[in-house]
Short mmCIF file of C-alpha atoms and ligand atoms in Angstrom, two decimals:
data_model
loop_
_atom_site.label_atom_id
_atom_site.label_comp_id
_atom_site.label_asym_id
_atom_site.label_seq_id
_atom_site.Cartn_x
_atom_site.Cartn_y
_atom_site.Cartn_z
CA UNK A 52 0.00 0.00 0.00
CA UNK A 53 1.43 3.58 -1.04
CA UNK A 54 2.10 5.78 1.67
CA UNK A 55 -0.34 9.18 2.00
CA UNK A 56 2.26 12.00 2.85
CA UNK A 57 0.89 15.10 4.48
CA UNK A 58 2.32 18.02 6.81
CA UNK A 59 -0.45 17.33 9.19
CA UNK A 60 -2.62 14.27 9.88
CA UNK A 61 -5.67 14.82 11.82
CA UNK A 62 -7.35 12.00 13.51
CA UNK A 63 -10.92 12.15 14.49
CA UNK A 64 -13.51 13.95 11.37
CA UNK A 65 -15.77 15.63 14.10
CA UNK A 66 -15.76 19.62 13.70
CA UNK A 67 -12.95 20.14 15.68
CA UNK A 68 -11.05 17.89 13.41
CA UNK A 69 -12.74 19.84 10.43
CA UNK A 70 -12.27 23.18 11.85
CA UNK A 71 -8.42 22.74 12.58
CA UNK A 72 -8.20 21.03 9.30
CA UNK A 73 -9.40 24.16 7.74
CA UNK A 74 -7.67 26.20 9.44
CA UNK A 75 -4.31 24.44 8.37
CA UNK A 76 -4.93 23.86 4.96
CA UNK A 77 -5.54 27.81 4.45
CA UNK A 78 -2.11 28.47 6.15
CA UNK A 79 -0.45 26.14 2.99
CA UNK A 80 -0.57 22.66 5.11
CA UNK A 81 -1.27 19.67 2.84
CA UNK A 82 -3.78 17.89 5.88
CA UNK A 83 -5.37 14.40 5.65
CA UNK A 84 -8.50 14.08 8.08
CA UNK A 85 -8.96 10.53 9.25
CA UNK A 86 -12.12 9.54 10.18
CA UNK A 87 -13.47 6.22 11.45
CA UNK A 88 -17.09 6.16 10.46
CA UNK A 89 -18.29 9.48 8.57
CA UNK A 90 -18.03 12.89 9.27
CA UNK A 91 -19.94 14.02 11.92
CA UNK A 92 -21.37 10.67 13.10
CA UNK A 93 -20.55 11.02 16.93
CA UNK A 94 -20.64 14.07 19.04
CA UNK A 95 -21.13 16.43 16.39
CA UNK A 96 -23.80 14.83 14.91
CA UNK A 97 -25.51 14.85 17.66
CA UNK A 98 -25.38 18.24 19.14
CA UNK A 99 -28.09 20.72 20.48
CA UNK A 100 -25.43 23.31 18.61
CA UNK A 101 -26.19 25.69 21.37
CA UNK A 102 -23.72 28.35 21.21
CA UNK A 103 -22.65 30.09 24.43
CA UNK A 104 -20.61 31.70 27.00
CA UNK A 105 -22.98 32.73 29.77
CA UNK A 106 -22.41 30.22 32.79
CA UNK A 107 -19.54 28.75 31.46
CA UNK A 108 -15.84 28.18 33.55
CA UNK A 109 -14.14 31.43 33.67
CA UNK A 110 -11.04 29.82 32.08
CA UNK A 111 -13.23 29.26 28.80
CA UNK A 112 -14.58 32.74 28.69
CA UNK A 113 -12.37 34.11 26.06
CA UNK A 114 -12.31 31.00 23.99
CA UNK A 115 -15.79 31.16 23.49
CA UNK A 116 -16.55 34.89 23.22
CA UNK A 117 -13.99 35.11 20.58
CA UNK A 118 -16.04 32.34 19.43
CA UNK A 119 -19.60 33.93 19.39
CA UNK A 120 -17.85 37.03 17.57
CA UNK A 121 -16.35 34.74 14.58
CA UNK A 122 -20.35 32.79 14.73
CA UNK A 123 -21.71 36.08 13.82
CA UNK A 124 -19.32 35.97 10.90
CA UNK A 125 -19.78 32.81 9.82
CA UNK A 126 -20.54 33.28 6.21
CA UNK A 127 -16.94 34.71 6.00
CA UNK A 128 -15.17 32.08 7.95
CA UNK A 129 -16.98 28.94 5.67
CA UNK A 130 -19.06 30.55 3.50
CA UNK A 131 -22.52 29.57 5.39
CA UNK A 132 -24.28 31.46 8.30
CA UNK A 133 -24.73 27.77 9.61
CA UNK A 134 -28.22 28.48 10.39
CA UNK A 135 -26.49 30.77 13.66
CA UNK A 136 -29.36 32.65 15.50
CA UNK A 137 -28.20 35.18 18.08
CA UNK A 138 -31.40 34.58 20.04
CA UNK A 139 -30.07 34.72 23.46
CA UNK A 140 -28.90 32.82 26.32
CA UNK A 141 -30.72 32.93 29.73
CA UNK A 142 -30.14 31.20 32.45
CA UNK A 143 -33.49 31.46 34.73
CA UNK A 144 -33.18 31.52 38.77
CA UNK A 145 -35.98 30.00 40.99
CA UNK A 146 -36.03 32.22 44.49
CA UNK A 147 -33.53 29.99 45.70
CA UNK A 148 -31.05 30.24 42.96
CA UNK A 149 -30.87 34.28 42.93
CA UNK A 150 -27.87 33.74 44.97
CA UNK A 151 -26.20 31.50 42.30
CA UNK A 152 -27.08 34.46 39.44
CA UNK A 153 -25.59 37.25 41.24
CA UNK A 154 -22.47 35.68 42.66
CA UNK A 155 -22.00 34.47 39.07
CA UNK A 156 -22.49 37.95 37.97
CA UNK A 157 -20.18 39.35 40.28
CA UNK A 158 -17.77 37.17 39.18
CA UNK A 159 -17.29 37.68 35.27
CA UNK A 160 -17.52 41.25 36.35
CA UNK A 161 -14.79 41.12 38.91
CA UNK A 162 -12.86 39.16 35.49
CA UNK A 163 -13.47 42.22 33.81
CA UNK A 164 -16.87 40.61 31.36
CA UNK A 165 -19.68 43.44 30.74
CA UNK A 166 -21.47 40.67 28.22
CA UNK A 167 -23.67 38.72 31.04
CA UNK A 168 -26.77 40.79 32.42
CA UNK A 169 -28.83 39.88 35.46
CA UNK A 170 -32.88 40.81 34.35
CA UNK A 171 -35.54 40.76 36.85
CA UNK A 172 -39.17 39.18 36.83
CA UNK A 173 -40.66 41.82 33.99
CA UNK A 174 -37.35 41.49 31.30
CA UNK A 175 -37.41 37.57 32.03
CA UNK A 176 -41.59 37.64 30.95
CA UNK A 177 -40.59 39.97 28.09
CA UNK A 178 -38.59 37.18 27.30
CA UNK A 179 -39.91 34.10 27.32
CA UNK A 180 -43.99 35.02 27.44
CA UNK A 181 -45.21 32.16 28.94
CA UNK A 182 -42.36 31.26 31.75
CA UNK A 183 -43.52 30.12 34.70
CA UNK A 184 -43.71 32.46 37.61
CA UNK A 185 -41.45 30.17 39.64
CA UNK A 186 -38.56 32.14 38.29
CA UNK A 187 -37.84 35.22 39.24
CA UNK A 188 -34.63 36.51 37.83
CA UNK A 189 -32.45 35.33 35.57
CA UNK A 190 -28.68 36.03 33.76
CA UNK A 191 -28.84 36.92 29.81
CA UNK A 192 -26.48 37.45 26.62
CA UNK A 193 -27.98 38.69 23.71
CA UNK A 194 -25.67 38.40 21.30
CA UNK A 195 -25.28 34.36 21.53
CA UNK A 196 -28.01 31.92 20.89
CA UNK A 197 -27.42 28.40 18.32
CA UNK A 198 -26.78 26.87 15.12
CA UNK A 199 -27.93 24.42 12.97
CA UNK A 200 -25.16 20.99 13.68
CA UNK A 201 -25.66 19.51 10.10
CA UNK A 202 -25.25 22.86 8.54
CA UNK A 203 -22.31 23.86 10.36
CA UNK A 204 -21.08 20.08 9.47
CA UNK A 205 -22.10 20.22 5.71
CA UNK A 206 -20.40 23.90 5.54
CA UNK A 207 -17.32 23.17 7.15
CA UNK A 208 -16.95 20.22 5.40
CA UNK A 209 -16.95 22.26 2.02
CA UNK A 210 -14.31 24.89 3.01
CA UNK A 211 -11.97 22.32 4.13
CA UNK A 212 -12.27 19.97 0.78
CA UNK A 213 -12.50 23.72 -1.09
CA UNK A 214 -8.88 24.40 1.00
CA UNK A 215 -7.52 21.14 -0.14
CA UNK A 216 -8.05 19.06 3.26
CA UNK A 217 -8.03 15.15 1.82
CA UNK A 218 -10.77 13.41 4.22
CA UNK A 219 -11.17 9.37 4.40
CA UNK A 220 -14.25 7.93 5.93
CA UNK A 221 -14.67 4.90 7.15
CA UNK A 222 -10.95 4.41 8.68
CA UNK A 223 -10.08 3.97 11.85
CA UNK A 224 -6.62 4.75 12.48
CA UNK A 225 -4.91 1.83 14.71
CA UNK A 226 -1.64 1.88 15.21
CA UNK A 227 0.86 4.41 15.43
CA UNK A 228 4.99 4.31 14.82
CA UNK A 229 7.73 6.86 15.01
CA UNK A 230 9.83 6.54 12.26
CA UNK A 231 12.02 9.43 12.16
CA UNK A 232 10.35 12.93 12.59
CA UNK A 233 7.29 11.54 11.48
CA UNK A 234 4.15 9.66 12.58
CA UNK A 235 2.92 6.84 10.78
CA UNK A 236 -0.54 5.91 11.19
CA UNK A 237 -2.11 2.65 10.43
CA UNK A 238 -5.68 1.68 9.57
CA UNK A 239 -7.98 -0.12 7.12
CA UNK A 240 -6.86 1.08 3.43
CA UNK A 241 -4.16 3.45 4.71
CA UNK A 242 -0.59 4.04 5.54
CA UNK A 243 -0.30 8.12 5.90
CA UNK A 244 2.57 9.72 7.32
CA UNK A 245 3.13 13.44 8.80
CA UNK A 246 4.95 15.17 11.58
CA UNK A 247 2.15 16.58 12.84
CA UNK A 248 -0.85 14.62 14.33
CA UNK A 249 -4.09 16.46 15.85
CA UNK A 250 -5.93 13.90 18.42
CA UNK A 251 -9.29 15.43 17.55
CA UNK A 252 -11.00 11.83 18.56
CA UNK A 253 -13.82 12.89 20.73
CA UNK A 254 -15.02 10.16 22.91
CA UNK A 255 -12.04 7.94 22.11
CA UNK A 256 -9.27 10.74 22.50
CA UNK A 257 -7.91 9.25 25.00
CA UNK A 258 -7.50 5.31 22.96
CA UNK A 259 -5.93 7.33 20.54
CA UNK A 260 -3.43 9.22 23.10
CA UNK A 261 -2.64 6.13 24.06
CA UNK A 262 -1.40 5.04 20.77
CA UNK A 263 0.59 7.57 21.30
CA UNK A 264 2.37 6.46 24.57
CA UNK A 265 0.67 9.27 26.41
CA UNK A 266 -2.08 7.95 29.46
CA UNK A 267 -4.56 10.93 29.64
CA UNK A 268 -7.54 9.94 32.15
CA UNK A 269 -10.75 10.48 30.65
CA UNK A 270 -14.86 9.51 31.22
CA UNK A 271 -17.06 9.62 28.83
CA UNK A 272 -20.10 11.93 28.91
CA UNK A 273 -23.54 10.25 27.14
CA UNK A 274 -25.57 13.07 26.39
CA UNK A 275 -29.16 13.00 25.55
CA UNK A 276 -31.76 14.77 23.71
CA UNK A 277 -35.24 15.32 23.50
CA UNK A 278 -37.31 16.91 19.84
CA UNK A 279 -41.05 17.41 19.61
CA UNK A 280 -43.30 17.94 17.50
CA UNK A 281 -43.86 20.95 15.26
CA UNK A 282 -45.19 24.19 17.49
CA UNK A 283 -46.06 27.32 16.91
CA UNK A 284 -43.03 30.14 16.86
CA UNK A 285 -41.91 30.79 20.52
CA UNK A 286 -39.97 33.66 21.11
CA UNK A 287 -37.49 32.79 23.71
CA UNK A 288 -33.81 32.23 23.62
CA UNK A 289 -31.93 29.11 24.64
CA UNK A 290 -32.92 28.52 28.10
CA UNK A 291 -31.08 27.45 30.89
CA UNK A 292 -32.10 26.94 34.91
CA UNK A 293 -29.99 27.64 38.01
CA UNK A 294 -29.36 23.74 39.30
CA UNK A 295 -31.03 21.73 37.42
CA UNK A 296 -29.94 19.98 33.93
CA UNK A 297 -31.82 21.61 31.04
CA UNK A 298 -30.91 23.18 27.49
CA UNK A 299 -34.75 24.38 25.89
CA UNK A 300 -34.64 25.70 22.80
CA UNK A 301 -36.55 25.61 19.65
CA UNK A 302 -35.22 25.05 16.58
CA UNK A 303 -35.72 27.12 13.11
CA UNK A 304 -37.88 24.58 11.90
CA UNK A 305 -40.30 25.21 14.98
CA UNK A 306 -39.39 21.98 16.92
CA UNK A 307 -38.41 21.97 20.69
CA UNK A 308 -35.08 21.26 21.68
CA UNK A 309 -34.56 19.56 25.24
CA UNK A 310 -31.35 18.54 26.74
CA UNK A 311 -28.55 20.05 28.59
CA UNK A 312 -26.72 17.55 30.74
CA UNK A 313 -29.36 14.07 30.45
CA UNK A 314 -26.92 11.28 30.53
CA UNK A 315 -27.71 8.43 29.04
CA UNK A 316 -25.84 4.80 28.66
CA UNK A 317 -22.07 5.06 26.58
CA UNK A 318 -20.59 1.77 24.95
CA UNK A 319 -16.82 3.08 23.77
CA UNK A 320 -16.95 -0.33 22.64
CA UNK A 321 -19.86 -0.50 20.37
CA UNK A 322 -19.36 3.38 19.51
CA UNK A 323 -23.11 4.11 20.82
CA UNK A 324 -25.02 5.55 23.61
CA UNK A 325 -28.51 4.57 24.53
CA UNK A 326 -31.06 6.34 26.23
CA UNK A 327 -32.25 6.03 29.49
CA UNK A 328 -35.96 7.17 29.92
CA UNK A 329 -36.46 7.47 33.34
CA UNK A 330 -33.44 10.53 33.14
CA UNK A 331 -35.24 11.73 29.35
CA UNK A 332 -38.48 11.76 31.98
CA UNK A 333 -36.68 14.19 34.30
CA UNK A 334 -35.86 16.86 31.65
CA UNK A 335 -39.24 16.81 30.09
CA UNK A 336 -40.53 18.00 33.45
CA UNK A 337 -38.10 20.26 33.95
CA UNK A 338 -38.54 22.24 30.63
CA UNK A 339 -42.57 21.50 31.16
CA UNK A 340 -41.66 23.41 34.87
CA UNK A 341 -40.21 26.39 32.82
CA UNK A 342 -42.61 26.13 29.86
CA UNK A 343 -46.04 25.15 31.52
CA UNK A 344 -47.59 25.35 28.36
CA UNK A 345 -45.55 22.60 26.70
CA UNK A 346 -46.96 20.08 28.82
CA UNK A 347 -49.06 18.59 26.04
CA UNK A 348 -46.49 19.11 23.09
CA UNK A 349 -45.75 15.72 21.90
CA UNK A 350 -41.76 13.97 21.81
CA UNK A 351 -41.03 12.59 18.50
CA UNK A 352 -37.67 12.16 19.14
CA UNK A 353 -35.10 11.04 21.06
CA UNK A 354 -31.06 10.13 20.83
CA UNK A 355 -27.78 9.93 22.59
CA UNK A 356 -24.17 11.03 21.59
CA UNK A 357 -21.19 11.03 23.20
CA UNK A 358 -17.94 12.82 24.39
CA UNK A 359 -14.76 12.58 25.84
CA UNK A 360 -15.81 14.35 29.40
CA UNK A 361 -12.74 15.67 31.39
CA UNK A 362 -12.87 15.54 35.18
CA UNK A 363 -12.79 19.29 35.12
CA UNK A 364 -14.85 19.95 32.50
CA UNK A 365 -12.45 21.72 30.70
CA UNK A 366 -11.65 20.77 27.08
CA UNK A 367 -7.75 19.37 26.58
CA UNK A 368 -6.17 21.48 24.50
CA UNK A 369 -2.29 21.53 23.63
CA UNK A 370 0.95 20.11 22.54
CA UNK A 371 1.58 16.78 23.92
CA UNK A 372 4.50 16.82 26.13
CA UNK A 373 4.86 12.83 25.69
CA UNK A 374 4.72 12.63 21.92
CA UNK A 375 6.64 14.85 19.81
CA UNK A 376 4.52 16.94 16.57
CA UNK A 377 1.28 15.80 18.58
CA UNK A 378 -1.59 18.36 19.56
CA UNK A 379 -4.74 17.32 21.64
CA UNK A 380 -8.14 19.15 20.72
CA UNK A 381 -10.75 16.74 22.70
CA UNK A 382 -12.60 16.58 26.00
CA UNK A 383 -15.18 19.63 25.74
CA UNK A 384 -17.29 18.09 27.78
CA UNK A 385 -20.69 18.38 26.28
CA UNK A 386 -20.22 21.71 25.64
CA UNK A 387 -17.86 22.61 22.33
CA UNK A 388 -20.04 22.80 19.90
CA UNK A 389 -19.85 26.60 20.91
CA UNK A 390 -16.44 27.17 20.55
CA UNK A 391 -15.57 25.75 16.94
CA UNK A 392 -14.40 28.75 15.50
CA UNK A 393 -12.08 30.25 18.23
CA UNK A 394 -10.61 26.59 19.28
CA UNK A 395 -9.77 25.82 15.14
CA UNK A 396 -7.80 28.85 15.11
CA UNK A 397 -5.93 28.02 18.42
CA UNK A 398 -5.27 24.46 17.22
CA UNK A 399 -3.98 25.92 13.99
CA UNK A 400 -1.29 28.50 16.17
CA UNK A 401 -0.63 25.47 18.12
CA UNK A 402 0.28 23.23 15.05
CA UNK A 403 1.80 26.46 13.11
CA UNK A 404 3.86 26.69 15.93
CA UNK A 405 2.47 30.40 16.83
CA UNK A 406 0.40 31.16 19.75
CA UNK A 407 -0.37 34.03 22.49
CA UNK A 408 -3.65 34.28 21.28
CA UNK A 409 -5.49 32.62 24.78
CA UNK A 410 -3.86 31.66 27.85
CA UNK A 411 -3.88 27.91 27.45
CA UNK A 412 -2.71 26.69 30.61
CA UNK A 413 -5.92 25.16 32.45
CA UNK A 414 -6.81 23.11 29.00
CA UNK A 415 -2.98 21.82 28.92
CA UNK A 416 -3.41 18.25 28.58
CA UNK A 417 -0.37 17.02 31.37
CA UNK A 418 -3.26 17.85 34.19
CA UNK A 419 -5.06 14.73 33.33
CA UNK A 420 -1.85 12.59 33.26
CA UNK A 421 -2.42 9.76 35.68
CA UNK A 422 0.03 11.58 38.45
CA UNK A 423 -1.53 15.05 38.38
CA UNK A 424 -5.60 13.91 38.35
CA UNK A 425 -6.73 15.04 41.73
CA UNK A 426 -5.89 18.45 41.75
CA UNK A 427 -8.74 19.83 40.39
CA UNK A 428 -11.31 17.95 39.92
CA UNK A 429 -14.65 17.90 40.47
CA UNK A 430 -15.24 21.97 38.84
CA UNK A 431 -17.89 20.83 36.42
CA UNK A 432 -18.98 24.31 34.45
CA UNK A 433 -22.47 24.54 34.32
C1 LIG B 740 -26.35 15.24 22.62
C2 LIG B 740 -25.31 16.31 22.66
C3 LIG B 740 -25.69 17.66 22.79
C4 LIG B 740 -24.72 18.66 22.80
N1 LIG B 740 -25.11 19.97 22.86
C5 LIG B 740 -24.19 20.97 22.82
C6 LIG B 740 -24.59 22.32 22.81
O1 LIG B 740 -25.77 22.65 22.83
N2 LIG B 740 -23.61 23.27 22.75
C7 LIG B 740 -22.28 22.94 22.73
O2 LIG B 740 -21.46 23.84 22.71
N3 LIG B 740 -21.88 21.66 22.70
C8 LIG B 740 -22.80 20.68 22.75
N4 LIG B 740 -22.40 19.36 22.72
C9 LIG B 740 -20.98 19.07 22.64
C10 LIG B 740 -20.45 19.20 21.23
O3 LIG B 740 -21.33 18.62 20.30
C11 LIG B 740 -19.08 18.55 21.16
O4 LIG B 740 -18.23 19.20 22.09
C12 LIG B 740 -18.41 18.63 19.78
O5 LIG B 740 -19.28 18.22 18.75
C13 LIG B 740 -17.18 17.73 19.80
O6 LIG B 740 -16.66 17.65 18.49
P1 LIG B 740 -15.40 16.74 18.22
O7 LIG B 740 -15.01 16.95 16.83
O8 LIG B 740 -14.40 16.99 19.30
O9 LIG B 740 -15.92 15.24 18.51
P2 LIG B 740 -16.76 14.23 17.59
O10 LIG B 740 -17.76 14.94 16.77
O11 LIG B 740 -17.24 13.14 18.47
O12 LIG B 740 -15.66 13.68 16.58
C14 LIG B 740 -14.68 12.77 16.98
C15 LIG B 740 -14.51 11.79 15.82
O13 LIG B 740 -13.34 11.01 16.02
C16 LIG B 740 -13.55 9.77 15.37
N5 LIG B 740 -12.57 8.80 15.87
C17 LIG B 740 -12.43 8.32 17.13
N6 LIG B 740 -11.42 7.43 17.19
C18 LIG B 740 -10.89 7.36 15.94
C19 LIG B 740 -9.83 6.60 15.36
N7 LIG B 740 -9.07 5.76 16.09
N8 LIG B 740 -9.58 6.75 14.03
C20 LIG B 740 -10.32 7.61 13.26
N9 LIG B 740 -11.36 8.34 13.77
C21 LIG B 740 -11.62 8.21 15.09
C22 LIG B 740 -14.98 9.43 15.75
O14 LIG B 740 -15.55 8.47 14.87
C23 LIG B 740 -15.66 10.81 15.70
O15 LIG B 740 -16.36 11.02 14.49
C24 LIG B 740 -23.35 18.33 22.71
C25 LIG B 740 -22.96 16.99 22.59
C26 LIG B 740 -23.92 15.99 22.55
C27 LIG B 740 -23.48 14.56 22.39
#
């Protein structure tokens, strides 16, 4: 078998592994994407595409505000709006959760963030009409809102095969040699060699690390989604509670959207997640506690993706410092749909061998080596 020769190999044809791809292949890289099933067929596939900053870590703050600025220009970044609405994010506070909202608030403001704005009872009924009058206040962002997954998938997919990107479906890569300065990687149909390697594998990042010689400790989050029928416009933007799980949204084709931290059932294995109805049962109610007047809208729909989840809930992002020529772009947790834009160009630097553009310390991917887990886990981002 002939060997594919490339400056960068990218495993994992996700949108992370599209959107660095891209990103490379405009600086002048010749990149090969190598993808196991077909683009887009796990996490990204999957997603509620809800695009945000409000509530996130403070460490991820400028990754995905530089994000929601390069969403609003998406038709120049891939030639598609992806079907981006800047509806809003709002997360909603019961009287117990006020507390929650404004140390939040007094938080990103202390960080030096103007974008996230605390609205009382009347704003959050201006809102969202018919929200219950459980809530009382609530945190908003105008300017972000979501997108439309296949879309984003289809247009991303276009600028990187327009930039040259080669992408093979249907290959898993399985083993890995040094040979030289390069990487050679190994799977059904194909012997491709580079001296740079993205580890853009999602839900089996951490397999592929260890191809790599590098033990990064990973779990795997099985999120799960809810659509219903057809209803009639709602305007609202992507909603959000204090404490509980719930993403509630509805979709430019007039569905609703439920999810927002429902885990169902992974198999790494099998490459599936089930769903697990008793936990789908538990989000209906809570979007039916926001949205009282959903509580007869009927569930068509329901599935189950899945990511690599990080014990901090922090995405890995970085040069390996195990494997030489390797970067890490995985591990976002259920939430990096959102920050596709910013994180391709940072990946790109990374690979280029530029940077300075974000601090990337918290995402560097030694924390999760076996010997440092421990010393910060447990700071799941809401
Ligand atoms: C149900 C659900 C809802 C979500 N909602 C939101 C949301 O509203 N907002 C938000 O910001 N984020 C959301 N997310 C998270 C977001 O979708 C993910 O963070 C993002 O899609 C991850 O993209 P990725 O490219 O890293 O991973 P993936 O899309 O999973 O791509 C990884 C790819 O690597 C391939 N691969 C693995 N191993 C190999 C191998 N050995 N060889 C070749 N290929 C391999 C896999 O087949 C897979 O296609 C959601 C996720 C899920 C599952």
């Amino acid at each position: 078998m002939s060997m594919t020769e490339a400056d960068v190999l990218v495993i994992g044809g996700g949108l992370h592994g599209l959107g660095a791809a891209l990103d490379l292949a405009r600086r002048g890289q010749r990149v090969v994407v190598i993808e196991r099933n077909w683009v887009g067929a796990h996490a990204s596939g999957a997603t509620a595409a809800g695009v945000r900053s409000l509530w996130r870590d403070p460490a991820e703050i400028a990754l995905a505000r530089e994000a929601i600025e390069l969403w609003h220009r998406m038709p120049e970044v891939v030639g598609d709006d992806c079907g981006y609405v800047a509806h809003g994010q709002l997360r909603l506070a019961a009287a117990a959760g006020v507390g929650a909202l404004e140390a939040r608030a007094a938080q990103t403001a202390a960080l030096g963030w103007q974008h996230e704005r605390i609205v009382g009872h009347n704003e959050i009924r201006r809102l969202v009409p018919g929200v219950s009058s459980r809530y009382v206040a609530g945190l908003f962002v105008a300017d972000e809102g979501s997108a439309d997954p296949h879309r984003t998938l289809r247009a991303y997919r276009a600028a990187a095969e327009a930039a040259g990107v080669v992408i093979h479906e249907g290959t898993e890569v399985t083993a890995v040699e040094r040979r030289g300065t390069r990487w050679v990687l190994r799977g059904a149909g194909i012997t491709a060699a580079a001296p740079q390697v993205i580890n853009a594998a999602g839900a089996w990042a951490a397999r592929v690390a260890e191809m790599f010689g590098e033990h990064i400790t990973l779990s795997t989050m099985p999120a799960m989604m809810i659509v219903t029928e057809r209803v009639a416009p709602i305007p609202m933007p992507v909603i959000g509670v204090v404490g509980g799980p719930l993403s509630l949204k509805q979709t430019s084709q007039g569905t609703l959207l439920i999810g927002g931290g429902l885990e169902g059932a992974p198999d790494l294995d099998r490459a599936r997640a089930e769903v697990r109805m008793a936990i789908l049962a538990q989000g209906a109610r809570t979007a039916v506690d926001v949205l009282p007047g959903m509580a007869d809208v009927v569930i068509t729909r329901t599935w189950a993706g899945m990511e690599a989840q990080t014990s901090d809930a922090l995405p890995v992002i970085g040069r390996s410092d195990v494997a030489p020529g390797l970067v890490h772009a995985f591990g976002f947790s259920g939430h990096g749909f959102a920050l596709l834009p910013s994180v391709a160009r940072v990946v790109g630097d990374l690979v280029a061998g530029e940077g300075g553009r974000h601090d990337l310390t918290p995402f560097r991917p030694g924390r999760l080596h076996p010997d440092a887990v421990g010393e910060g886990a447990d700071a799941r981002s809401g």
